[in-house]
Short mmCIF file of C-alpha atoms in Angstrom, two decimals:
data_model
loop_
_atom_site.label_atom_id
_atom_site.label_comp_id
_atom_site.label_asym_id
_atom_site.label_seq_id
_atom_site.Cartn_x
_atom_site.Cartn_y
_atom_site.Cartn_z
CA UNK A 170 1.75 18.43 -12.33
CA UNK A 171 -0.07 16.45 -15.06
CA UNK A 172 -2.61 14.04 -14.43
CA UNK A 173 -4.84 11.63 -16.64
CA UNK A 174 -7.25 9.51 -16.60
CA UNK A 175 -7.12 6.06 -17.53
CA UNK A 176 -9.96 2.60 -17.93
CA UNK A 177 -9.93 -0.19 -16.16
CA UNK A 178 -8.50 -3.09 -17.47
CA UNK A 179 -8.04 -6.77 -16.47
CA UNK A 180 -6.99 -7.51 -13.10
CA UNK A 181 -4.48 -10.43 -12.35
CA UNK A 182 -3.70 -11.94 -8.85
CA UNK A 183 -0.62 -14.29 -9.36
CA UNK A 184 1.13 -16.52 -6.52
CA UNK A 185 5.34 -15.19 -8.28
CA UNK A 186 7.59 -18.45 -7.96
CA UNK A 187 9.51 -19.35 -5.31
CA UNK A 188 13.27 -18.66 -5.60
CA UNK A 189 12.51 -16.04 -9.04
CA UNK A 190 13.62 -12.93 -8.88
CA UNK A 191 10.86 -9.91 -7.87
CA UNK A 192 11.21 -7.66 -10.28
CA UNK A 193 11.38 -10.32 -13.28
CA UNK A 194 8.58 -12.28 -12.17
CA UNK A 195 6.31 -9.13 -12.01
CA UNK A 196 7.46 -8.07 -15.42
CA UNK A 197 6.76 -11.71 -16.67
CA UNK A 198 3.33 -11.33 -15.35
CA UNK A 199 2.62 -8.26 -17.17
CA UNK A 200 4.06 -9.71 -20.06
CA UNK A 201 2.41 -13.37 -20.24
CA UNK A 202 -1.31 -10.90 -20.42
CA UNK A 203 0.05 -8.46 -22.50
CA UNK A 204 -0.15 -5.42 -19.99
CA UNK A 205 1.01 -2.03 -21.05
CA UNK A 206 0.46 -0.39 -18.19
CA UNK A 207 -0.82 -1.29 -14.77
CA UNK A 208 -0.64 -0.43 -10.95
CA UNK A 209 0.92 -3.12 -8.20
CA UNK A 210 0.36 -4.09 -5.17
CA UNK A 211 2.04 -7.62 -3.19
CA UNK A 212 3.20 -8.65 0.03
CA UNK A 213 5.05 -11.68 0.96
CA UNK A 214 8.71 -12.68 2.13
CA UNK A 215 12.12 -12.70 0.34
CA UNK A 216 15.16 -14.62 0.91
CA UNK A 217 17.25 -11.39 0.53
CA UNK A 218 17.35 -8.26 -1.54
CA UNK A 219 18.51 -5.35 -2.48
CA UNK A 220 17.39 -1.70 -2.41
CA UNK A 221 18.00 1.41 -3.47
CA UNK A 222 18.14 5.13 -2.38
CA UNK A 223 18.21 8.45 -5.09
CA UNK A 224 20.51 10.34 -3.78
CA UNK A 225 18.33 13.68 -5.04
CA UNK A 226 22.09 16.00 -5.53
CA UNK A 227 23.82 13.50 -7.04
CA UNK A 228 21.29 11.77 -9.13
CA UNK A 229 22.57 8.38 -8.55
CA UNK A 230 21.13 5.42 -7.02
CA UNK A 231 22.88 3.43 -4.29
CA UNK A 232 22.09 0.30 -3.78
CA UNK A 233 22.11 -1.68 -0.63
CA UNK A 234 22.08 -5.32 0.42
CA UNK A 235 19.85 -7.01 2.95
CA UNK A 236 21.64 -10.38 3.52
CA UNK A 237 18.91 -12.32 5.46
CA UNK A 238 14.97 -13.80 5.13
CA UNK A 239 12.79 -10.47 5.47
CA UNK A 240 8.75 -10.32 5.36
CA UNK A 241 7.84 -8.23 2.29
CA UNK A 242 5.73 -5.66 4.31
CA UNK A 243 4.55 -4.14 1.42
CA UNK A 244 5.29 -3.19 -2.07
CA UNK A 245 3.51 -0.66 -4.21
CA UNK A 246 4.35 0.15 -7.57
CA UNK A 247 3.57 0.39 -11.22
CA UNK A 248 4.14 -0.91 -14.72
CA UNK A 249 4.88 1.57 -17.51
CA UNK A 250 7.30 1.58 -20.78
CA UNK A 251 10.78 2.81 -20.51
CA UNK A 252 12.55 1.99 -23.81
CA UNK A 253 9.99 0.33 -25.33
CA UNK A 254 10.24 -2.20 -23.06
CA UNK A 255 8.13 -2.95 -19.82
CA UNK A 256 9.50 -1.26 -16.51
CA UNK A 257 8.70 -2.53 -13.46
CA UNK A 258 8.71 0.23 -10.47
CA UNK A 259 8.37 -1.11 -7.20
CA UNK A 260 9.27 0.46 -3.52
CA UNK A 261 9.48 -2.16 -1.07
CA UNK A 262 9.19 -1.72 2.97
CA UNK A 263 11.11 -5.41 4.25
CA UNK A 264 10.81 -6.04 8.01
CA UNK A 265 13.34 -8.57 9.73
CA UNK A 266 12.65 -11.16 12.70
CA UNK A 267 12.63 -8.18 15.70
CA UNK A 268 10.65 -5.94 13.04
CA UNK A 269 12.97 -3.83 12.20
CA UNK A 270 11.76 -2.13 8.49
CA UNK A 271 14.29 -0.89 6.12
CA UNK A 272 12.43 -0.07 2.74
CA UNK A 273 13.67 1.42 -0.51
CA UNK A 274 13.27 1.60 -4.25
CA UNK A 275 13.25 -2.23 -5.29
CA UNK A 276 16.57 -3.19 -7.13
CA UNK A 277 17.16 -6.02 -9.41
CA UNK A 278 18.22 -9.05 -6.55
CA UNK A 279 15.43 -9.92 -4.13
CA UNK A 280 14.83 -13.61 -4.79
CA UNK A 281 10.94 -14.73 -3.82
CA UNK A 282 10.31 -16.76 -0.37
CA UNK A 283 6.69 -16.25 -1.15
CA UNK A 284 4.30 -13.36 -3.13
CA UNK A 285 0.96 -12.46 -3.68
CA UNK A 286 0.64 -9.72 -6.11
CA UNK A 287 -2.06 -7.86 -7.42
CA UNK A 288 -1.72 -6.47 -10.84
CA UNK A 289 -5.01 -4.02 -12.02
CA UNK A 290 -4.43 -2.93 -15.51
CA UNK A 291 -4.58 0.54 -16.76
CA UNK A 292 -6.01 1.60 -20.08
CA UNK A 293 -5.34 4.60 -22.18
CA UNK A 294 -2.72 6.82 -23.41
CA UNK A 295 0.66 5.04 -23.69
CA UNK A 296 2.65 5.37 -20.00
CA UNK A 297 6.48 5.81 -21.25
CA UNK A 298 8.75 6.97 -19.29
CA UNK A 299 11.50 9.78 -20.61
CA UNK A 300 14.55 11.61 -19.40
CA UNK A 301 13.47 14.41 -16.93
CA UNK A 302 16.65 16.72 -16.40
CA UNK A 303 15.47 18.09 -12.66
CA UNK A 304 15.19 14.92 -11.37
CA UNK A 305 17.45 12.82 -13.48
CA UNK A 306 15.21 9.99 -13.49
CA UNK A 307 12.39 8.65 -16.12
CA UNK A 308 9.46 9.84 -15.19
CA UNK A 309 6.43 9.52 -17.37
CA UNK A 310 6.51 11.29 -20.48
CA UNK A 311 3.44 14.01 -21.57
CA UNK A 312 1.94 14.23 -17.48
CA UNK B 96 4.30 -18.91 -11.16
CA UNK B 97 0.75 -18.83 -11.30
CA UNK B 98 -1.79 -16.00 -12.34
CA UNK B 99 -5.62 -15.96 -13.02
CA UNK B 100 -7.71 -12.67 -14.06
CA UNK B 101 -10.26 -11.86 -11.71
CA UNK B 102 -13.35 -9.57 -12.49
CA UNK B 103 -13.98 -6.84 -10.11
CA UNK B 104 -16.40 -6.87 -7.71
CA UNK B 105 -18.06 -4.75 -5.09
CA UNK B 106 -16.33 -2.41 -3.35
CA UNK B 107 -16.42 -1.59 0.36
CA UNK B 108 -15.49 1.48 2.61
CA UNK B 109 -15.55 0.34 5.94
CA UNK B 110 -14.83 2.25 9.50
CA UNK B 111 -13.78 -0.48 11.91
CA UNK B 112 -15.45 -0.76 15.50
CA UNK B 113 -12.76 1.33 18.01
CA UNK B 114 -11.88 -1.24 20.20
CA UNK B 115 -12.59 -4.40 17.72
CA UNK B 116 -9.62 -6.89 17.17
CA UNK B 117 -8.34 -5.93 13.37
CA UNK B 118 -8.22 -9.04 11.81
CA UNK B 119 -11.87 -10.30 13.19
CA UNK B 120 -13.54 -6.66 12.13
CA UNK B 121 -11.63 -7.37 8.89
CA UNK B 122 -13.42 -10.68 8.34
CA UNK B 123 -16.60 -9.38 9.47
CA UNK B 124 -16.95 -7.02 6.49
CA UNK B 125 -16.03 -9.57 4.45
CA UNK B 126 -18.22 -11.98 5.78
CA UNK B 127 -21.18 -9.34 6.48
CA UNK B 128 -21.04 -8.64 2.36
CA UNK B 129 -20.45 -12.46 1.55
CA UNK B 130 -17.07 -11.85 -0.34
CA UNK B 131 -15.25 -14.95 -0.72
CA UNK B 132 -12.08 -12.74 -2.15
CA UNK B 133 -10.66 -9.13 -2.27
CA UNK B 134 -7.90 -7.54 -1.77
CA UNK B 135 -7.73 -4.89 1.10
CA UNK B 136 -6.09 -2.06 2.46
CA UNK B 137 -6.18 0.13 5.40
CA UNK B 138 -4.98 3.18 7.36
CA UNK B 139 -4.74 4.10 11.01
CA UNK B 140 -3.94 3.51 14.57
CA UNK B 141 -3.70 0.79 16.95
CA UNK B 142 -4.14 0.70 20.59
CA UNK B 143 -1.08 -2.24 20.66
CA UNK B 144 -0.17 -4.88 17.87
CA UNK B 145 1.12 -8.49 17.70
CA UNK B 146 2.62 -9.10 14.31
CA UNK B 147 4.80 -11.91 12.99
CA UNK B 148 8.12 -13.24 11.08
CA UNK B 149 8.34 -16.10 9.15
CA UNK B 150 11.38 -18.18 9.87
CA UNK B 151 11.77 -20.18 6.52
CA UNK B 152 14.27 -21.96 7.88
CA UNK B 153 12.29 -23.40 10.57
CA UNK B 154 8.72 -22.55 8.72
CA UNK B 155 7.15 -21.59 12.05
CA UNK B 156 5.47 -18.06 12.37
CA UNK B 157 7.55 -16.04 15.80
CA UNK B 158 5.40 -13.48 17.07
CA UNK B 159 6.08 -10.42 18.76
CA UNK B 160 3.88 -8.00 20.76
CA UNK B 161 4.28 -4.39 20.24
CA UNK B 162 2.84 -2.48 23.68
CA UNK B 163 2.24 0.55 23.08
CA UNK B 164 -0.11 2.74 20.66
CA UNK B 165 1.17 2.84 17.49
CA UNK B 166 0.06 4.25 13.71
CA UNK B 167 -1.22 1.74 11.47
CA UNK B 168 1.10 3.25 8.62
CA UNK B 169 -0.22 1.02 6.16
CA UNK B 170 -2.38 -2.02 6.01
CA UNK B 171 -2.06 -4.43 2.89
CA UNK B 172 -3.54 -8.17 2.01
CA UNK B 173 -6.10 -10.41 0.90
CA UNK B 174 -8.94 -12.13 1.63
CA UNK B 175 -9.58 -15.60 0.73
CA UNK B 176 -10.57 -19.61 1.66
CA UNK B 177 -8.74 -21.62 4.09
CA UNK B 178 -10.43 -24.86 5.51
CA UNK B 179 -13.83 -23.39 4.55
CA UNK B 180 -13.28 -20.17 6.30
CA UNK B 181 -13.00 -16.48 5.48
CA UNK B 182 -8.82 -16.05 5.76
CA UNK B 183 -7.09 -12.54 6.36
CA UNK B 184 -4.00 -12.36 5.02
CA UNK B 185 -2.58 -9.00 6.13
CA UNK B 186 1.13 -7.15 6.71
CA UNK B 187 1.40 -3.86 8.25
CA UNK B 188 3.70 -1.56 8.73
CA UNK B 189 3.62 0.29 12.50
CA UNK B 190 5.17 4.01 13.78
CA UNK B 191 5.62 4.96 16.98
CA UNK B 192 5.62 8.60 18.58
CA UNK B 193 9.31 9.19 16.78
CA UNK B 194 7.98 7.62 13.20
CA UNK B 195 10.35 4.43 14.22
CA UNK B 196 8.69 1.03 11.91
CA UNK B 197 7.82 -1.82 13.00
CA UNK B 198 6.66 -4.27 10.35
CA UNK B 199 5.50 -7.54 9.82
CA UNK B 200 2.64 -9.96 9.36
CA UNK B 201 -0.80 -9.20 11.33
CA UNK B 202 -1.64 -11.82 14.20
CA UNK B 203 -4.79 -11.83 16.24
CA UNK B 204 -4.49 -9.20 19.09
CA UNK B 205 -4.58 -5.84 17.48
CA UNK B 206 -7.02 -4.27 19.40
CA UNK B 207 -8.24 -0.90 16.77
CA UNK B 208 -8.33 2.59 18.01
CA UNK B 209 -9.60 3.93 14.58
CA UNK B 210 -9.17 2.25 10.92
CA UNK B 211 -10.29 3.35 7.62
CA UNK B 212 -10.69 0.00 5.26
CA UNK B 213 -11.52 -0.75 1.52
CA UNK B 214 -12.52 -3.98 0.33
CA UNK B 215 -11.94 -4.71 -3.39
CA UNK B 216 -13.81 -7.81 -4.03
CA UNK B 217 -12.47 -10.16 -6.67
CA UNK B 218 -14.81 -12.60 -8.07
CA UNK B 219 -13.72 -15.38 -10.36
CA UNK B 220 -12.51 -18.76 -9.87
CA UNK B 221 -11.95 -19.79 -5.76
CA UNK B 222 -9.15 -18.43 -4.67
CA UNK B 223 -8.57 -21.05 -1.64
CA UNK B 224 -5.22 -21.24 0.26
CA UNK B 225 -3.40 -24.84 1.05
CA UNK B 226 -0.22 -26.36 2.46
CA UNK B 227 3.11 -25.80 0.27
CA UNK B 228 5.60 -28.35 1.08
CA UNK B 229 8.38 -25.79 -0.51
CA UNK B 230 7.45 -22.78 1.77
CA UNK B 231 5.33 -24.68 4.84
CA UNK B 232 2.98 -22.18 4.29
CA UNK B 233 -0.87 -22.13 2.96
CA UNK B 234 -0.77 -20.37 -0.82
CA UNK B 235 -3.14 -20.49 -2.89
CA UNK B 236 -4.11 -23.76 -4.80
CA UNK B 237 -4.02 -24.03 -8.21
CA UNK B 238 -2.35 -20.58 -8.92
CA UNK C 197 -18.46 -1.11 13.06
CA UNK C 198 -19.86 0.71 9.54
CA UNK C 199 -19.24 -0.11 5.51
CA UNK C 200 -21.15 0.78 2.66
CA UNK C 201 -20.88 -0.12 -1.01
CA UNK C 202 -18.82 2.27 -2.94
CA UNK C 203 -19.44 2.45 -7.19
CA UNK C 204 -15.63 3.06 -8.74
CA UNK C 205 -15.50 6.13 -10.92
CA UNK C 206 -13.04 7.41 -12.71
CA UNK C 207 -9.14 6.59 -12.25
CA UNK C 208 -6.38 9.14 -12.27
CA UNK C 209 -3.00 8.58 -12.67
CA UNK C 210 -0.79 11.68 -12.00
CA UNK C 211 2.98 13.18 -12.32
CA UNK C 212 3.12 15.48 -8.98
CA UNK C 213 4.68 18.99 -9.42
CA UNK C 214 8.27 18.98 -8.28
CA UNK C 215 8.39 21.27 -5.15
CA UNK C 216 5.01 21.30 -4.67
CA UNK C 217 3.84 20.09 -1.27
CA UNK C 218 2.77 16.33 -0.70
CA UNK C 219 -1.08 17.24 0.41
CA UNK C 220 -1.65 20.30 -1.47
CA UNK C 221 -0.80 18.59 -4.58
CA UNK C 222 -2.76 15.11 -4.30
CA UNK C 223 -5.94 17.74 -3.09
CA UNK C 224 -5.38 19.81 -6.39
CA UNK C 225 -5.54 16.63 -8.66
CA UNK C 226 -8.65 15.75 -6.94
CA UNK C 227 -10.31 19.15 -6.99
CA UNK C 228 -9.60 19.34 -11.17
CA UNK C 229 -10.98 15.96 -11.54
CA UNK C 230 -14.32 16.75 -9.20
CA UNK C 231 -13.72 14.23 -7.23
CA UNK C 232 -15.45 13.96 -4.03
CA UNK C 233 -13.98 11.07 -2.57
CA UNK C 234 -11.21 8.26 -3.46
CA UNK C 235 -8.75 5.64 -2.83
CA UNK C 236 -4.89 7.26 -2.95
CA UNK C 237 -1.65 5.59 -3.55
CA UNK C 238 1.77 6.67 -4.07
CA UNK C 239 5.50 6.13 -4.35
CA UNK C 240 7.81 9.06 -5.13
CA UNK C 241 10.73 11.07 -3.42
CA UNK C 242 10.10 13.89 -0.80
CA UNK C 243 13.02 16.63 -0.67
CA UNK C 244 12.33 16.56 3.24
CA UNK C 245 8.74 15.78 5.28
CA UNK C 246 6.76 16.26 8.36
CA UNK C 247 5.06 13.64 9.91
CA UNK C 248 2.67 13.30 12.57
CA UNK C 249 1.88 10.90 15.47
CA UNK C 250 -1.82 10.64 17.27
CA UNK C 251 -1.16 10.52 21.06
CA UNK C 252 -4.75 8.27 22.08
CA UNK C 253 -4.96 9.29 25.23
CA UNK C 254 -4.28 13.48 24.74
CA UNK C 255 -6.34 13.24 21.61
CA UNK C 256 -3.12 15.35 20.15
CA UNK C 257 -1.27 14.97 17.04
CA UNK C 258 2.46 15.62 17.40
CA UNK C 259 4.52 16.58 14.79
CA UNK C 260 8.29 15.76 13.88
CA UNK C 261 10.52 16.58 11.09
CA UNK C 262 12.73 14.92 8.49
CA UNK C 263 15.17 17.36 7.42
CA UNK C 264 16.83 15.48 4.34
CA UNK C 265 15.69 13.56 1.29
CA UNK C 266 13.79 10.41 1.41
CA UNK C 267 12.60 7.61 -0.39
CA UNK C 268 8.63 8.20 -0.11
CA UNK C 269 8.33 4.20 0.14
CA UNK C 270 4.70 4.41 0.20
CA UNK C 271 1.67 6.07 0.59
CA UNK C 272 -1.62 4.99 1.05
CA UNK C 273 -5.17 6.75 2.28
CA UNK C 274 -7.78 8.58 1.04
CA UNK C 275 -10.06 12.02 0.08
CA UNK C 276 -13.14 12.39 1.51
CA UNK C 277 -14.99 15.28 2.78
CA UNK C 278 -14.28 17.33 6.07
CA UNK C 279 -16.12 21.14 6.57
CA UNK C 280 -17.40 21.45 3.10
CA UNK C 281 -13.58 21.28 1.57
CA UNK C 282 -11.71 18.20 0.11
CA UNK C 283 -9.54 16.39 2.92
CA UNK C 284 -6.57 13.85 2.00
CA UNK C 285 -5.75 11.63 4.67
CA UNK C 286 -2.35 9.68 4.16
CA UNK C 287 -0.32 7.61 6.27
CA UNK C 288 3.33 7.40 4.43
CA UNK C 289 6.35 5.14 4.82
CA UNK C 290 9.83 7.18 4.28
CA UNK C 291 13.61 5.31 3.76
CA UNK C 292 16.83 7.35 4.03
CA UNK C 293 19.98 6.37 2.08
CA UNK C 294 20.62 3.43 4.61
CA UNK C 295 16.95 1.96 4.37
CA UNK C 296 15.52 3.31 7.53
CA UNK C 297 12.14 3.89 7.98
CA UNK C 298 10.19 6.49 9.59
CA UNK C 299 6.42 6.74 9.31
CA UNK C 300 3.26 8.70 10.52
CA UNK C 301 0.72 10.82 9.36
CA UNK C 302 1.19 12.61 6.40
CA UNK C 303 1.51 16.76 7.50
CA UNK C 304 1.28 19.68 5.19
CA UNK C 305 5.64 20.35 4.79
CA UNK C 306 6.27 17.53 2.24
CA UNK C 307 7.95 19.07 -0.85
CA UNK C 308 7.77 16.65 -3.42
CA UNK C 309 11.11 15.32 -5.48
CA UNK C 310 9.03 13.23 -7.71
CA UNK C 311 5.23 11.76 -7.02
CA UNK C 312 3.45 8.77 -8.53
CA UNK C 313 0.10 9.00 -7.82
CA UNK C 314 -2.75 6.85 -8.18
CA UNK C 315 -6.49 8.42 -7.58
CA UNK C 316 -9.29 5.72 -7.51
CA UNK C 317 -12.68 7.57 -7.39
CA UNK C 318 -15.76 5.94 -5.01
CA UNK C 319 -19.06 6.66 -6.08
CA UNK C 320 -22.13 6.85 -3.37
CA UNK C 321 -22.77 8.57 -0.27
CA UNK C 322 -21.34 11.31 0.73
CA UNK C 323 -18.10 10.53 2.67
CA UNK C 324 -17.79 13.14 5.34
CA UNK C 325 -15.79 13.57 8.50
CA UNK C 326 -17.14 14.41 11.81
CA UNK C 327 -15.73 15.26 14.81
CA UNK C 328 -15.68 11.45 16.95
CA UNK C 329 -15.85 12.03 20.46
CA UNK C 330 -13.80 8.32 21.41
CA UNK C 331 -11.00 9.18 19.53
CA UNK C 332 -10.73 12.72 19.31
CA UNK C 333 -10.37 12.12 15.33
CA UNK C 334 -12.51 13.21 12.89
CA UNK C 335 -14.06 10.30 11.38
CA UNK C 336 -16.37 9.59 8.49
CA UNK C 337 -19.76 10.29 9.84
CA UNK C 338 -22.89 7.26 9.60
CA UNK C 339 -20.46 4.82 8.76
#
């Protein structure tokens, strides 16, 4: 466990354009104000998307497809640096026209009906994320 | 795309009133600490729920009643102007006795059995809602 | 109905231990920052996880397992104060490899595959539970 505290930044509420992609549009966000590192929060509807389960033996992602108009329940996530670029990581819960919920790790592919996100900077020590060998996934770096 | 910073405001803990519809208490804090915009979040449990699905086809809001208690798994939105008035804009996400979801967008008739809510105000610039032709819904002006 | 202004303290962002369990771990970030009460969110992995449903009319929680790995979708609640010790309260979403969801409240028997956690301090009052004698629940006391 490492933990570490970090100041308050700027805090952006953006309306992400309709048809865009969810994961780009968050990263332009971040990008257009110059965020290193920040915490999300949105909700909303997509058209369709696509989600993703670590499979925790294998250490692979699969990804799935959800092929019709979903409410974006929720989505929680956070900004970091992975590469020295920004990394959007976002899990979604999507619930269909009965309610249904199927929810995942957000892939690249969920194109925006309508989202309001929340973006609260976070300032301090650089937020990279590195290699970690039990998990096999990039996880932040030095917590 | 559209994205304004907002400077924090107060923030509020609130216990809703057992028994109290949850988007009404939900306006009522707002309203009782005259915040014209926040973002909010909740936890707990429900006595019954009505959410709703966008059809985006259609643009008309289907609602569904859900009659049973249920656990308010998670509780995320905004508040802001519509027509003059204090607007929730919520989504939850619902469990039954199994943990089977239910998700969707929060209509009136959710009568509260217990709910644990913070308020993050957001003060800045009006943050008002209005008709979009694209989606036939009411997003925010100007953002 | 009860709320009360909250000053925001410090903000933690934490790595969770691998293996370590869900509650214990989010309680021992909050002990070795001194933090008396907070805002909580998280997205992560659990290796497997027991949640818990509130029966309203019993006053009961009952408990059910998920025996395999899941995507820990989301996780929101809070730490406040309950017999003199810290007290998490969390309400998670979970997603197996197919997207289903299952959600409750968040039992101790949550070993963690990976945890990113947010801790959002509240500064004021005392937030303490008390035993509620409408809802069986122990809720936070003259709120």
């Amino acid at each position: 466990m490492g933990a570490r505290e970090y100041a308050r930044g700027r805090r952006v509420v953006a309306r992400l354009r309709h048809g865009g992609d969810l994961l780009e549009e968050i990263a332009a966000v971040a990008d257009a104000h110059g965020m290193q590192a920040a915490e999300l929060r949105a909700i909303g509807a997509l058209t369709s998307a696509r989600l993703a389960f670590y499979d925790q033996s294998t250490h692979q992602y699969g990804e799935f497809a959800v092929e019709e108009p979903v409410e974006l329940v929720g989505l929680l996530g956070n900004i970091s640096r992975k590469d020295g670029a920004t990394f959007v990581h976002a899990h979604a819960t999507l619930a269909g026209h009965d309610g249904a919920c199927l929810g995942g790790h957000v892939a690249p592919g969920c194109p925006i009906f309508a989202c309001e996100l929340v973006l609260q900077e976070l300032v301090g020590e650089a937020l990279e994320r590195t290699f970690d060998e039990v998990t096999g996934l990039g996880l932040w770096r030095d917590l």
